[in-house]
Structure formats: structure tokens, C-alpha cells
Amino acid sequence: MLKGSTAAAHRLNPYLSLGLQRNPFVLEDSLAIAPSLWIDRGYSAPPMPRAKQLIQLIGVKGAGKTSHLKRWQAQTGGTYCYYPPGWQRLKMPDVGPIAYWDEADRIPFAYLLVGLLAAVGDRSTIVAGTHTDLSRAAFMVGLPVKTIRIARFDDALLQQWANRRIEAVKIVNVACRLRLDSKKAKEIAADANGSWREAADQLHVWAARRAIAA
Amino acid sequence: MVQQSLPNSSLPQRGPEGFVLTVSQTQRYAGLLIFVIGLIWTAFSAVMLIVFIGEPFGFFSLFPAVFISLFVLVGVLMAGAGLLELWSNLKLHPAELILPKYPLRLGETCSIHYRRRLRRGTFSKPGRVEAQLVCDEWVEYTQGTDKVTKTHSLHEAELPTRTVVTGEQQADYESRIAISSKELPSFLAKHNQIRWRVIVKLTVPGIPQKCQSEFSLQVLPEVLA
Amino acid sequence: MSTISMSTISLFLDEERVASGDRISGKLSYPTQTPPQEVMVELLWQTEGRGTRDRQVVDTCLIDPQQLTLGFAIPFTVQSPDEGPITYNGFLFRILWEIRATVVLPGMVAKKEQQTQPVSVICRRS
């Protein structure tokens, strides 16, 4: 039976009952992922600047393209260009020793060709997050291409990622009563359809249910 | 900031019948918007299709042409759906929901009266009105590069279905809604909301679209004794 | 530019659980012999969860900085709004209320100290 003040604290914050400071799957305020929470999927090492190359990350929505771009940019420097839908995408992409183009499939074809041509002239490394293959455009200007297809995550990877996030918000010296088991991970991975965002939404609801019931 | 006005509804007008809620301009003109977007989409896709068909690359232009044809089809379907919605709205006045008291409180029961009038003539065939009282959490976030919304249902109550009588100029629907004292009050911030809504679907032969209207209700953080 | 440093502000609330529309009162103490530039107590709510954070300060109580030099706790009162929101622990987000005390220290570079105390706001009964 909880003492009065502890009971009041648990009413205010039900996650305390699970040994957690808060829900582990709260939306991050920034696009970058804290180093302790990063899961290496085989391409964490950043690209080299001035490689005269297009490196394209191809993956579905929520697969982790932007997270990889942001992580690499934090290590290499260089400009980051995001292309929104609509008329705001009518802008020339930046080049330089290394440049990051996010949602590069939205760049109008003429702008893309000019940007890639500038990259050839400048011996730039262009790192593009994209839903579609841009190698045809790169081939037209003679820029070599390296393609990284971000695979859908499986339940084992999701479980590892989720439990790492739970660990990150554990209260020190208090037993943690929340852990994602493989059965639940399998269920969420199947529903999420390759999207980390969708998985995080479902995990937030799962953790909230456990906290409210505790 | 907490919004002063509710989504999906204009502020209620107080009249002799009670508090009258109408649907928002967005809902009213949704059909027109979908039709215009469909037209633009079709036009743009058609131009791209013509360019690819005209390209002298033979076989290599076939697959892009087939792919772009799908976009043209999507545009046509969108324009068609918008037209149907417009047609329905041309036949009917905007829907109204009338409540005797507003805003509502927890632990309160009150009657609701839905009404939707024909612009001309009367209903020549019987129709059906179905309604639900729902409450959900709604969030919006931008992560990576996309704006995403998510909802989680908190409460869903089906209300009795009623028939629309022939010979009448308007579809009338009356029922009662109950908001338990254990439920939650409304909360309407920019990115996080607890929304109470009455959703009414009117199905009438001769009106192409199933007419769905959503009315947002404000529920105060006050429990009736 | 301002920096926020580790706080020596003490906040005491008369009630940690109030109904919407109620006043929240308490006391603030801060050991100092030099009057700060500004002292205020704010009542605010914010969300935490899967949605982008929303936040709103609903009331502010300014305290005469000179009073802090007298060495005893200074009372304050803030007003919670009738229309809420209430404290909420949901599936996609939570709504958290807190009292936040801020002391702006004198000097060329404004240094701030802050202390927060959570408070629970529940539905009122009519």
C-alpha cells in the first residue's frame, strides 16, 4: 500500500509505478537521436566529403532516412536541405564538400540535374534521402552512385530499440516493470509496416496502458 | 494555446430553439476543394502523360506512360468524388445540431436534434439517419519531414437509427446523449486534443453521397452533482 | 541572453490538488541579501506525449523583489482557469500542470534561477 505522498505522486505521474520517469516513447523535440539511443543498422559510419558521389538512402516513410542524414551531418558538417511538398520545393539544392538533401525525390527534375552537375564540378558528396531511385539523373551527369536501401526493421531490432528507450527513462535504483517482449514486438512490427514513427505511436499507447493499469 | 473555437463546427448560435451548431466552412466546401484538386491533378498528370507519349524513346517511354496514367486515373476519381459531394450539397442545406444547453458538463444528459433541409422539394423516398457520440484523443506531430495525426478512441456510443419520412422537406433526428461523470472534459490545443463529437450520417436515395456531418461539442471540466 | 542555474528557490504549495477555477496559493523563499531584478510565479500547463508539445502560462504573480531580502517566505496566489484543462494521463499524451518560480538575478548578463512544482487540477463539482 503506497503512503499518502507517494500515492499522490503516482496519481500525478502513473509512470512512477513502472519505475520510469515518463513514457519512454514521448516525441523527441529534435530530429537528431541521442547517441545512447542510436541503433546501428550497418551504415552508421558517415560518408566522406569531397568523394564526388551521390549516396542515396532509399526507404519507406518513417524508415529512418532523416535520422541517418542528421546523424551523419552532426559528424561531417555540411548543409542540410529539406524539400517540402508544394511550391516551396522550387529551390536550388546546396552543394559544397558534403551536402544533405532530404526528400530529394521532391526536387524538380531540372533543379536536380543542375544540382548534381554542380556537385560534379565541385567534387561534392551529395547524400540524399529519397523514396525513389535517383540514379538515372546522376548517370546523366556522370556522378557515381551508391545506394543504401534501408530495410524494414524486424521484431528483434524493434525490441532492442524499445528496451533501450525504456532503460533511458528508468528511475535510478528503482525496479523497472516495463519491458517489451518478443511477442508484443512481433505484433507491433507487423502493424507498423516499416515505419519507426508508427511503431513509436503504438509503443507509447502500450506503455500508457501499462502505466494506467499499474 | 488552447483554441477558443472548436474544430469542425462554427460557434453555436443561441436561438429560440436552443443552441444551434452548424458544420464548419471546411466541411461545407470540402466537395469543391476535392473537385478542384482533382481537376488540377488530372490536368498536370495529363500533360506529363502527353510528354512521355510524345517522347521518341519507344519502349523506354512505355512504363513511365503507364505509371503516369495511374495518376491521371486518380485525378479523375478525385474530381468525380468532389463532384458527387458538391451535387449532394447543392441538394441540401448545411446540417444543424440543436441542443437545449451548451456547453455541456460531465454527468449530463441532454437531447440533440439534428436537422438537414432540402433546398427544393421533399424527400420522395425513405432514408436513414445514423448517429454516434464519440470522444477521442487526437495528436499532431512533425517528425522527420512529415506531418502526422493520430487518434485514440476513448468513448464511442451508437445512437438509435431513425428513418427519414417521405413527403418531408427536412430530415429530422432526435435522440439523447449522455456524458458520464467519469469521462473527460474537452481539451483543444494546437497539437493535442480531447474531442467530443456527434457524427451524423444521412442516407437518402437520390442523394449520391452518404452525407456525414461532424459536430464538435465543448464539455467543461465540471461534474454535475 | 540568459542562463538558468541550479536553483536555491524553495516552493511550498498550500494544496497540491485543486479544482479547475480554484486559486492556488503557496509560499516562495529564496535566500538573498541583494534584491533580484525580477521575481515571478507562473501557473502553466503543458502536454507531453506523441503530439508536438503545447504549452500555456495561464496566470502570473509578480513578487516585489525587495521582500525576498527580508528572509522569510513570501506568499503568492495564482488562478486556475474555469475552462481547464485538467491534469490528464492519456494514451497518446498527458496534460501536466505546474507552478514555476523564476528569479532573475541582477547583472549585465541576466541569470535566472527556476524551480517548478507539479500540481494536480481536477474537475470541479457543481
Coordinates of C-alpha atoms in Angstrom, one line a residue:
Chain A
M1 CA 0.0 0.0 0.0
L2 CA 1.5 3.3 -1.0
K3 CA 1.9 6.0 1.6
G4 CA -0.1 9.2 1.1
S5 CA 2.5 11.4 -0.6
T6 CA 3.8 8.5 -2.8
A7 CA 0.2 7.7 -3.8
A8 CA -0.3 11.3 -4.7
A9 CA 2.9 11.3 -6.7
H10 CA 1.8 8.2 -8.6
R11 CA -1.6 9.8 -9.3
L12 CA 0.2 12.7 -10.9
N13 CA 2.6 10.5 -12.8
P14 CA 1.5 6.9 -13.3
Y15 CA 4.8 6.0 -14.9
L16 CA 6.4 6.1 -11.4
S17 CA 4.6 2.8 -10.7
L18 CA 6.6 1.2 -13.5
G19 CA 9.9 2.6 -12.2
L20 CA 10.0 5.2 -15.0
Q21 CA 10.3 9.0 -15.1
R22 CA 7.9 9.3 -18.0
N23 CA 6.6 7.4 -21.1
P24 CA 9.7 6.2 -22.9
F25 CA 8.2 6.9 -26.3
V26 CA 7.4 10.6 -26.0
L27 CA 8.0 12.5 -29.2
E28 CA 11.6 13.8 -29.5
D29 CA 11.9 17.6 -29.7
S30 CA 14.6 17.4 -32.2
L31 CA 15.2 15.3 -35.3
A32 CA 18.5 14.0 -34.1
I33 CA 18.6 10.9 -32.0
A34 CA 20.7 10.8 -28.7
P35 CA 23.8 8.7 -29.2
S36 CA 22.8 6.3 -26.4
L37 CA 19.6 5.5 -28.2
W38 CA 21.1 5.0 -31.6
I39 CA 20.8 1.5 -33.1
D40 CA 23.5 0.7 -35.6
R41 CA 21.9 -0.9 -38.7
G42 CA 25.1 -1.3 -40.6
Y43 CA 25.5 2.2 -42.0
S44 CA 26.2 4.5 -39.0
A45 CA 29.7 5.5 -40.3
P46 CA 29.3 8.9 -42.1
P47 CA 30.3 9.3 -45.7
M48 CA 33.5 11.1 -46.7
P49 CA 33.3 14.7 -48.0
R50 CA 34.6 15.5 -51.5
A51 CA 34.1 12.0 -52.8
K52 CA 32.3 13.2 -56.0
Q53 CA 29.5 10.8 -55.4
L54 CA 25.7 10.6 -54.8
I55 CA 24.8 8.5 -51.8
Q56 CA 21.1 7.8 -51.8
L57 CA 19.2 6.4 -48.8
I58 CA 16.1 4.8 -50.1
G59 CA 13.3 3.7 -47.7
V60 CA 9.6 4.0 -46.9
K61 CA 8.2 6.8 -44.8
G62 CA 9.4 6.6 -41.3
A63 CA 12.2 4.1 -42.1
G64 CA 14.9 6.3 -40.6
K65 CA 16.3 8.2 -43.6
T66 CA 16.2 11.6 -41.9
S67 CA 17.7 10.2 -38.7
H68 CA 20.6 8.8 -40.6
L69 CA 21.1 12.1 -42.5
K70 CA 21.0 14.1 -39.3
R71 CA 23.4 11.8 -37.5
W72 CA 25.9 11.9 -40.4
Q73 CA 25.6 15.7 -40.7
A74 CA 26.4 16.0 -37.0
Q75 CA 29.7 14.2 -37.6
T76 CA 30.7 15.7 -41.0
G77 CA 29.2 19.1 -41.0
G78 CA 27.8 20.3 -44.4
T79 CA 24.4 21.8 -45.3
Y80 CA 21.1 20.1 -44.8
C81 CA 18.3 20.9 -47.3
Y82 CA 14.8 19.7 -46.7
Y83 CA 12.3 19.7 -49.6
P84 CA 8.7 20.1 -48.5
P85 CA 5.8 19.3 -50.8
G86 CA 4.3 22.2 -52.8
W87 CA 5.9 25.3 -54.3
Q88 CA 8.5 25.7 -51.6
R89 CA 10.5 22.9 -53.2
L90 CA 11.4 25.2 -56.0
K91 CA 14.9 26.0 -54.7
M92 CA 18.3 25.0 -55.9
P93 CA 20.0 22.4 -53.7
D94 CA 23.2 23.3 -52.0
V95 CA 26.5 21.6 -52.7
G96 CA 29.9 22.0 -51.0
P97 CA 32.3 19.4 -49.7
I98 CA 29.3 17.5 -48.4
A99 CA 25.6 18.3 -48.6
Y100 CA 22.5 16.5 -47.4
W101 CA 19.2 16.6 -49.4
D102 CA 16.2 15.3 -47.6
E103 CA 13.1 14.2 -49.6
A104 CA 15.3 14.6 -52.6
D105 CA 12.6 12.9 -54.8
R106 CA 10.6 16.1 -54.5
I107 CA 13.3 18.2 -56.2
P108 CA 12.1 19.3 -59.6
F109 CA 14.0 17.3 -62.2
A110 CA 15.7 20.4 -63.8
Y111 CA 16.9 21.6 -60.4
L112 CA 18.1 18.1 -59.5
L113 CA 20.2 17.9 -62.7
V114 CA 21.7 21.4 -62.1
G115 CA 22.5 20.5 -58.5
L116 CA 24.1 17.2 -59.4
L117 CA 26.1 18.9 -62.2
A118 CA 27.3 21.4 -59.7
A119 CA 28.3 18.5 -57.4
V120 CA 30.4 17.0 -60.2
G121 CA 32.1 20.3 -60.8
D122 CA 32.7 20.8 -57.1
R123 CA 33.7 17.1 -56.4
S124 CA 30.9 17.1 -53.7
T125 CA 29.4 14.3 -51.8
I126 CA 25.7 14.5 -52.0
V127 CA 23.7 12.5 -49.5
A128 CA 20.1 12.2 -50.5
G129 CA 17.2 10.8 -48.5
T130 CA 14.6 9.7 -51.1
H131 CA 11.6 7.4 -51.7
T132 CA 12.6 6.8 -55.3
D133 CA 15.8 5.9 -57.1
L134 CA 17.7 9.0 -58.4
S135 CA 20.5 7.1 -60.1
R136 CA 19.1 7.9 -63.6
A137 CA 19.6 11.6 -63.0
A138 CA 23.1 11.0 -61.6
F139 CA 24.0 8.8 -64.5
M140 CA 23.0 11.6 -66.9
V141 CA 25.6 14.0 -65.3
G142 CA 28.3 11.3 -64.8
L143 CA 28.1 11.2 -61.0
P144 CA 28.8 7.8 -59.4
V145 CA 26.0 6.5 -57.2
K146 CA 26.0 4.4 -54.0
T147 CA 22.6 3.2 -53.0
I148 CA 21.7 2.2 -49.4
R149 CA 18.2 0.6 -49.2
I150 CA 17.0 0.9 -45.6
A151 CA 15.4 -2.4 -44.8
R152 CA 12.3 -2.7 -42.8
F153 CA 13.1 -3.4 -39.2
D154 CA 12.2 -6.7 -37.8
D155 CA 10.8 -7.5 -34.3
A156 CA 14.2 -8.2 -32.8
L157 CA 15.5 -4.8 -33.8
L158 CA 12.3 -3.1 -32.6
Q159 CA 12.6 -4.9 -29.3
Q160 CA 16.2 -3.8 -28.9
W161 CA 15.3 -0.2 -29.7
A162 CA 12.3 -0.1 -27.4
N163 CA 14.1 -1.6 -24.4
R164 CA 16.9 0.8 -24.9
R165 CA 14.5 3.7 -24.7
I166 CA 12.9 2.2 -21.6
E167 CA 16.3 2.0 -20.0
A168 CA 16.9 5.6 -20.8
V169 CA 14.0 6.8 -18.6
K170 CA 14.4 4.4 -15.8
I171 CA 14.4 5.8 -12.3
V172 CA 17.8 5.1 -10.7
N173 CA 17.7 2.3 -8.0
V174 CA 14.1 1.5 -8.7
A175 CA 13.0 -1.7 -10.3
C176 CA 11.7 -1.2 -13.9
R177 CA 8.4 -3.0 -14.5
L178 CA 8.2 -2.3 -18.2
R179 CA 9.9 -4.5 -20.9
L180 CA 8.9 -5.2 -24.5
D181 CA 8.7 -8.9 -25.0
S182 CA 9.2 -10.6 -28.4
K183 CA 5.6 -11.5 -28.8
K184 CA 4.5 -7.8 -28.5
A185 CA 7.4 -6.7 -30.6
K186 CA 6.4 -9.0 -33.4
E187 CA 2.8 -7.7 -33.2
I188 CA 3.9 -4.0 -33.4
A189 CA 6.5 -4.6 -36.1
A190 CA 3.9 -6.2 -38.3
D191 CA 1.4 -3.4 -37.8
A192 CA 4.0 -0.6 -38.2
N193 CA 4.8 -1.6 -41.7
G194 CA 8.4 -0.5 -41.6
S195 CA 7.7 2.9 -40.0
W196 CA 9.6 3.8 -36.8
R197 CA 7.1 6.6 -36.2
E198 CA 4.1 4.2 -36.4
A199 CA 5.9 1.8 -34.1
A200 CA 6.7 4.6 -31.6
D201 CA 3.0 5.7 -31.6
Q202 CA 1.9 2.1 -30.8
L203 CA 4.6 1.7 -28.2
H204 CA 3.5 5.0 -26.5
V205 CA -0.1 3.7 -26.2
W206 CA 1.2 0.3 -24.9
A207 CA 3.3 1.9 -22.2
A208 CA 0.5 4.3 -21.3
R209 CA -1.9 1.4 -20.9
R210 CA 0.6 -0.4 -18.6
A211 CA 1.1 2.7 -16.5
I212 CA -2.6 3.5 -16.1
A213 CA -3.3 -0.1 -15.1
A214 CA -0.4 -0.4 -12.7
Chain B
M1 CA -2.6 28.0 -26.9
V2 CA -6.0 26.4 -26.1
Q3 CA -8.3 27.2 -29.0
Q4 CA -11.3 29.3 -28.4
S5 CA -13.3 27.8 -31.3
L6 CA -13.9 24.1 -31.9
P7 CA -12.8 22.3 -35.0
N8 CA -15.4 21.1 -37.4
S9 CA -18.0 23.5 -36.1
S10 CA -18.8 27.1 -36.1
L11 CA -19.5 28.6 -32.6
P12 CA -23.1 27.8 -31.6
Q13 CA -25.8 30.4 -32.2
R14 CA -28.3 30.8 -29.5
G15 CA -31.9 31.0 -30.7
P16 CA -35.4 30.2 -29.5
E17 CA -34.9 26.5 -30.2
G18 CA -31.7 26.3 -28.2
F19 CA -28.0 26.3 -29.2
V20 CA -27.6 25.7 -32.9
L21 CA -24.3 24.1 -34.1
T22 CA -23.5 24.1 -37.8
V23 CA -20.7 22.4 -39.6
S24 CA -17.6 24.4 -40.5
Q25 CA -16.9 26.0 -43.8
T26 CA -14.3 23.4 -44.4
Q27 CA -16.8 20.6 -44.3
R28 CA -19.2 22.6 -46.4
Y29 CA -16.8 23.3 -49.2
A30 CA -14.8 20.0 -49.0
G31 CA -16.5 18.8 -52.1
L32 CA -15.5 21.9 -54.1
L33 CA -11.9 21.6 -52.8
I34 CA -11.7 17.9 -53.7
F35 CA -13.1 18.7 -57.2
V36 CA -10.6 21.5 -57.9
I37 CA -7.7 19.5 -56.6
G38 CA -8.8 16.5 -58.7
L39 CA -9.0 18.8 -61.8
I40 CA -5.5 20.2 -61.3
W41 CA -4.1 16.8 -60.6
T42 CA -5.7 15.4 -63.7
A43 CA -4.5 18.3 -65.8
F44 CA -0.9 18.1 -64.6
S45 CA -0.8 14.3 -65.0
A46 CA -2.3 14.5 -68.4
V47 CA 0.4 17.0 -69.6
M48 CA 3.1 14.7 -68.2
L49 CA 1.5 11.7 -70.0
I50 CA 1.4 13.6 -73.3
V51 CA 5.0 14.5 -72.9
F52 CA 6.0 10.8 -72.3
I53 CA 3.9 9.5 -75.1
G54 CA 5.4 12.1 -77.4
E55 CA 9.0 11.1 -76.5
P56 CA 10.8 9.4 -79.3
F57 CA 12.3 6.7 -77.0
G58 CA 9.9 4.0 -77.9
F59 CA 9.8 1.1 -75.5
F60 CA 11.5 3.1 -72.7
S61 CA 8.7 5.6 -72.5
L62 CA 6.0 2.8 -72.1
F63 CA 6.5 2.1 -68.4
P64 CA 6.5 5.8 -67.3
A65 CA 3.4 6.4 -69.5
V66 CA 1.6 3.5 -67.8
F67 CA 2.7 4.8 -64.4
I68 CA 1.6 8.3 -65.2
S69 CA -1.8 7.0 -66.5
L70 CA -2.5 5.8 -62.9
F71 CA -2.0 9.4 -61.7
V72 CA -4.5 10.6 -64.4
L73 CA -7.0 8.0 -63.1
V74 CA -6.5 9.1 -59.5
G75 CA -7.2 12.7 -60.6
V76 CA -10.3 11.7 -62.4
L77 CA -11.6 9.7 -59.4
M78 CA -10.9 12.7 -57.1
A79 CA -12.7 15.1 -59.3
G80 CA -15.6 12.7 -59.6
A81 CA -15.8 12.3 -55.8
G82 CA -15.7 16.0 -55.4
L83 CA -18.5 16.5 -57.9
L84 CA -20.7 14.0 -56.1
E85 CA -20.1 15.8 -52.8
L86 CA -20.9 19.1 -54.5
W87 CA -24.1 17.7 -56.0
S88 CA -25.2 16.4 -52.7
N89 CA -24.5 19.8 -51.1
L90 CA -26.4 21.5 -53.8
K91 CA -29.5 19.5 -53.0
L92 CA -29.2 20.0 -49.2
H93 CA -28.7 23.0 -46.8
P94 CA -25.9 22.6 -44.3
A95 CA -26.7 20.3 -41.4
E96 CA -27.5 21.7 -38.0
L97 CA -27.4 20.2 -34.5
I98 CA -29.6 21.8 -31.8
L99 CA -29.0 21.4 -28.1
P100 CA -31.1 22.9 -25.2
K101 CA -27.9 23.7 -23.2
Y102 CA -24.3 24.4 -24.1
P103 CA -21.5 23.9 -23.2
L104 CA -22.1 20.5 -21.7
R105 CA -20.8 19.2 -18.4
L106 CA -19.7 15.8 -17.1
G107 CA -22.6 13.7 -15.7
E108 CA -25.0 15.4 -18.0
T109 CA -27.7 14.0 -20.3
C110 CA -29.3 16.2 -22.9
S111 CA -31.4 15.9 -26.0
I112 CA -30.0 16.5 -29.5
H113 CA -32.0 17.5 -32.6
Y114 CA -30.3 17.1 -36.0
R115 CA -31.9 18.7 -38.9
R116 CA -31.0 18.9 -42.6
R117 CA -33.3 20.6 -45.1
L118 CA -33.6 20.0 -48.8
R119 CA -33.1 23.1 -51.0
R120 CA -36.0 22.2 -53.1
G121 CA -38.9 19.8 -52.9
T122 CA -39.4 17.0 -50.4
F123 CA -37.9 13.6 -49.8
S124 CA -39.5 11.2 -52.3
K125 CA -38.1 8.0 -50.8
P126 CA -37.5 7.0 -47.2
G127 CA -33.9 7.4 -45.9
R128 CA -32.0 6.7 -42.8
V129 CA -30.2 8.8 -40.2
E130 CA -27.5 7.1 -38.1
A131 CA -25.6 8.9 -35.3
Q132 CA -22.8 8.3 -32.8
L133 CA -21.3 10.2 -29.9
V134 CA -17.6 9.8 -29.8
C135 CA -14.7 11.1 -27.8
D136 CA -11.1 10.6 -28.8
E137 CA -7.6 11.8 -28.2
W138 CA -6.0 13.5 -31.2
V139 CA -2.4 14.5 -31.6
E140 CA -0.4 16.0 -34.4
Y141 CA 3.3 16.0 -34.8
T142 CA 6.0 16.7 -37.4
Q143 CA 8.9 14.3 -37.3
G144 CA 11.4 13.7 -40.0
T145 CA 9.7 15.6 -42.7
D146 CA 6.0 14.6 -42.4
K147 CA 3.0 16.0 -40.5
V148 CA 1.2 13.1 -38.9
T149 CA -2.0 12.9 -37.0
K150 CA -3.0 10.1 -34.7
T151 CA -6.2 9.4 -32.8
H152 CA -7.1 7.0 -29.9
S153 CA -10.7 6.3 -29.2
L154 CA -11.8 7.0 -25.6
H155 CA -15.6 6.6 -25.9
E156 CA -18.0 5.5 -28.7
A157 CA -21.7 5.3 -28.3
E158 CA -24.1 4.4 -31.1
L159 CA -27.3 6.3 -31.0
P160 CA -30.6 4.8 -32.3
T161 CA -31.1 4.9 -36.1
R162 CA -34.1 6.7 -37.4
T163 CA -36.0 6.8 -40.7
V164 CA -36.3 9.9 -42.8
V165 CA -40.0 10.1 -43.6
T166 CA -41.1 10.7 -47.2
G167 CA -43.0 13.9 -48.1
E168 CA -41.0 16.0 -45.6
Q169 CA -38.8 18.9 -46.6
Q170 CA -36.2 18.1 -44.0
A171 CA -34.6 15.2 -42.3
D172 CA -35.1 15.4 -38.6
Y173 CA -33.4 13.2 -36.0
E174 CA -33.8 13.4 -32.2
S175 CA -32.0 11.5 -29.6
R176 CA -30.3 11.9 -26.2
I177 CA -26.7 11.8 -25.4
A178 CA -25.2 11.1 -22.0
I179 CA -21.7 12.1 -20.8
S180 CA -20.8 10.1 -17.8
S181 CA -19.2 11.9 -14.8
K182 CA -16.2 9.6 -15.2
E183 CA -15.5 10.8 -18.8
L184 CA -13.1 13.6 -19.7
P185 CA -13.7 17.3 -20.5
S186 CA -12.8 18.7 -23.9
F187 CA -9.3 19.9 -24.4
L188 CA -8.4 21.7 -27.7
A189 CA -4.8 22.8 -28.0
K190 CA -3.0 23.2 -31.3
H191 CA -1.3 19.8 -31.4
N192 CA -3.1 17.8 -28.7
Q193 CA -6.8 17.4 -28.2
I194 CA -9.6 15.6 -26.4
R195 CA -12.5 15.9 -28.7
W196 CA -16.2 15.2 -28.2
R197 CA -18.2 14.9 -31.4
V198 CA -21.6 13.9 -32.6
I199 CA -21.3 12.3 -36.0
V200 CA -24.4 12.0 -38.1
K201 CA -24.8 10.1 -41.3
L202 CA -27.8 10.8 -43.6
T203 CA -28.5 8.3 -46.3
V204 CA -31.3 9.1 -48.8
P205 CA -31.9 7.6 -52.2
G206 CA -31.4 10.3 -54.9
I207 CA -28.7 12.0 -52.9
P208 CA -25.5 10.4 -54.4
Q209 CA -23.2 10.8 -51.3
K210 CA -23.7 9.5 -47.8
C211 CA -23.9 12.8 -46.1
Q212 CA -21.8 12.8 -43.0
S213 CA -21.7 15.8 -40.6
E214 CA -19.5 16.1 -37.6
F215 CA -20.4 18.5 -34.7
S216 CA -17.8 19.3 -32.1
L217 CA -19.1 19.7 -28.6
Q218 CA -17.5 21.5 -25.7
V219 CA -17.6 19.7 -22.4
L220 CA -16.5 21.7 -19.4
P221 CA -14.3 20.3 -16.6
E222 CA -17.3 20.4 -14.2
V223 CA -19.1 17.4 -12.8
L224 CA -22.8 17.8 -12.2
A225 CA -23.8 16.8 -8.7
Chain C
M1 CA 20.8 36.2 -23.3
S2 CA 20.0 34.5 -20.0
T3 CA 21.4 31.4 -18.3
I4 CA 19.5 29.2 -15.9
S5 CA 21.4 27.9 -13.0
M6 CA 20.9 25.3 -10.2
S7 CA 18.1 26.6 -8.0
T8 CA 18.0 27.6 -4.4
I9 CA 14.4 28.6 -4.6
S10 CA 12.0 26.8 -2.3
L11 CA 8.4 26.5 -3.3
F12 CA 5.7 25.4 -1.0
L13 CA 2.1 24.9 -2.1
D14 CA -0.9 25.0 0.3
E15 CA -2.7 22.4 -1.8
E16 CA -1.2 20.1 -4.4
R17 CA -4.6 19.2 -5.8
V18 CA -7.1 21.8 -6.8
A19 CA -10.3 22.0 -8.8
S20 CA -10.4 24.0 -12.1
G21 CA -11.3 27.6 -11.4
D22 CA -9.7 27.5 -7.9
R23 CA -6.9 29.7 -6.7
I24 CA -3.6 28.0 -5.9
S25 CA -1.7 29.6 -3.1
G26 CA 1.7 28.9 -1.6
K27 CA 4.9 30.4 -0.4
L28 CA 8.3 31.1 -2.1
S29 CA 11.6 31.6 -0.4
Y30 CA 15.0 32.5 -1.8
P31 CA 18.0 33.2 0.3
T32 CA 19.5 36.5 -0.8
Q33 CA 20.7 39.8 0.6
T34 CA 20.6 41.6 -2.7
P35 CA 17.2 42.1 -4.2
P36 CA 16.9 40.3 -7.6
Q37 CA 15.8 42.1 -10.7
E38 CA 12.5 40.2 -11.0
V39 CA 10.6 37.5 -9.2
M40 CA 7.6 35.8 -10.6
V41 CA 5.4 32.8 -10.0
E42 CA 3.6 31.3 -13.0
L43 CA 0.9 28.7 -13.3
L44 CA 1.2 26.8 -16.6
W45 CA 0.2 23.6 -18.3
Q46 CA 2.0 21.6 -20.9
T47 CA 1.5 18.4 -22.9
E48 CA 3.9 15.5 -23.1
G49 CA 3.4 12.6 -25.4
R50 CA 3.3 11.8 -29.1
G51 CA 1.9 15.2 -30.1
T52 CA 4.1 18.2 -30.6
R53 CA 4.3 19.9 -27.2
D54 CA 1.7 22.5 -26.4
R55 CA 2.2 24.9 -23.5
Q56 CA 0.4 27.9 -22.0
V57 CA 1.1 30.1 -19.0
V58 CA -2.4 30.9 -17.6
D59 CA -1.5 33.2 -14.7
T60 CA 1.5 35.1 -13.4
C61 CA 2.0 36.6 -10.0
L62 CA 4.8 39.2 -9.7
I63 CA 6.5 39.4 -6.3
D64 CA 8.2 42.5 -5.0
P65 CA 11.9 41.5 -5.2
Q66 CA 12.7 43.6 -2.1
Q67 CA 10.6 41.2 0.0
L68 CA 13.0 38.4 -0.6
T69 CA 15.7 40.1 1.3
L70 CA 13.6 40.1 4.5
G71 CA 14.5 36.4 5.0
F72 CA 11.0 34.9 5.2
A73 CA 8.8 33.0 2.7
I74 CA 6.6 35.2 0.6
P75 CA 3.1 34.2 -0.1
F76 CA 1.7 34.1 -3.7
T77 CA -1.6 33.2 -5.3
V78 CA -2.4 32.2 -8.9
Q79 CA -5.7 31.4 -10.5
S80 CA -6.5 28.3 -12.5
P81 CA -9.0 28.8 -15.3
D82 CA -12.6 27.6 -15.2
E83 CA -12.4 26.1 -18.6
G84 CA -9.4 23.9 -17.6
P85 CA -7.7 21.8 -18.8
I86 CA -7.4 19.2 -16.1
T87 CA -4.4 17.1 -15.3
Y88 CA -4.7 14.1 -17.6
N89 CA -2.7 10.9 -18.2
G90 CA -3.8 9.6 -21.5
F91 CA -2.8 7.1 -24.2
L92 CA -1.3 9.5 -26.7
F93 CA -0.5 12.4 -24.4
R94 CA -0.6 13.8 -20.9
I95 CA -1.5 17.2 -19.6
L96 CA 0.7 18.4 -16.8
W97 CA 0.2 21.4 -14.6
E98 CA 3.0 23.1 -12.7
I99 CA 3.9 26.1 -10.7
R100 CA 7.1 27.7 -11.9
A101 CA 9.0 30.3 -9.8
T102 CA 11.6 32.4 -11.6
V103 CA 14.2 34.7 -10.0
V104 CA 16.1 36.9 -12.4
L105 CA 19.3 37.9 -10.8
P106 CA 20.8 41.4 -11.2
G107 CA 23.8 41.9 -13.5
M108 CA 24.8 42.6 -17.1
V109 CA 24.1 39.1 -18.2
A110 CA 20.6 38.1 -16.9
K111 CA 21.0 34.9 -14.9
K112 CA 17.8 33.1 -14.0
E113 CA 17.0 30.6 -11.4
Q114 CA 13.9 28.5 -11.7
Q115 CA 12.1 25.9 -9.7
T116 CA 8.9 24.0 -10.5
Q117 CA 6.4 22.1 -8.5
P118 CA 3.8 19.9 -10.1
V119 CA 0.2 20.5 -9.2
S120 CA -2.9 18.4 -10.0
V121 CA -6.0 20.1 -11.4
I122 CA -9.2 18.1 -11.3
C123 CA -12.8 18.7 -12.4
R124 CA -14.8 21.0 -10.1
R125 CA -18.2 19.8 -8.7
S126 CA -21.2 21.9 -9.2

